[in-house]
C-alpha angles and dihedrals in degrees: 000000000000114000095186108110090189090071113092112254120241118248117210116188121201128200135162116250115244101033141152084003129356094247096050096080098091091044092052092048090056092043091055092050095044092049092061107261114151097218140348140221119212117202118222104218116245131177095231108035099173098183094051131087127227097281095055091039087056089049091052091050092049092047092051090048088050088057102254115164134168090256092051092048093050090049091051091049092050090053092061103029094108091054097050122082102166121082119273117205122189116217123194147112129290102240098068090044092052090047089053091046119262099235092039087052093050092048091051091047091053091050091048097054098257115155101194151344138240115196107168096190095053105105114228093233090056089045092055094044103043114010115028095083092048090055090049090050090059095038094244125150121224125206127202126202127235127191137194087270094055112109121234090248093054092045089057090047093050090045090053090055095043128085130186094026144335115248112223111195107217096222143352098279144089121273117292095019109167090212095052111139099233098176100050096161099180094049095044091045090051092051091046092052095057121094094243121173095208132064112256121234119192119217144171121066102021108138108153146027089263091054090046093051092047098052096041096055088097100023138065096243150331138249121221119193119139096046091052094044089051089060092051092048101043113024120084087200092049094143093060094038093049093052091046091049095053091044090052091057099043098040 
């Protein structure tokens, strides 16, 4: 992990595909890139998103009601792939991917300009045994999550399996938790002290520039999801508000 605080920190913006309307996904992808984010995560809506808090659960429900599917999302991504230069990571749960067909999904991701995947409920042992080689075949990164409860030994193990970056959850909570401990010095110092091969991105509970600056003092970047999704869900002028929000973090 980089220890040089002079280096600009990477901003990763998350949103759920298919909100506020089904056809807005490609527009939001371009908005995130044009506003200065360094990468983005796109959530694949799922009816039982166990790692996500109420805001993103609501986004998943709306997206599913809007008709978003994996096939539709991949088609939308393919339509803008030549206009997008920053990495796109898809985040979702394993059951819909298995239903789609894991290798078929990876092949379609590769064709649609996707750089990597985050599937929090895919066990690392299963990943090593059944899926790692398929991801390599299609040149896709895969990111594992670590938490304050993850031992040093397991962090190193998960880092060894990850590519692209390692996702450090800021606290033991679901996404968007108001009580998230954003400045967890001991935990972040412990992560920073390990000889990790991947950049570390901090996520869960970051809502403002102050939060972003706090959590990235000892990491390479931060991931913002719930605060951005809230704008998409609740602001009639979401296009303007979303651009202003990303600018407020980066500048």
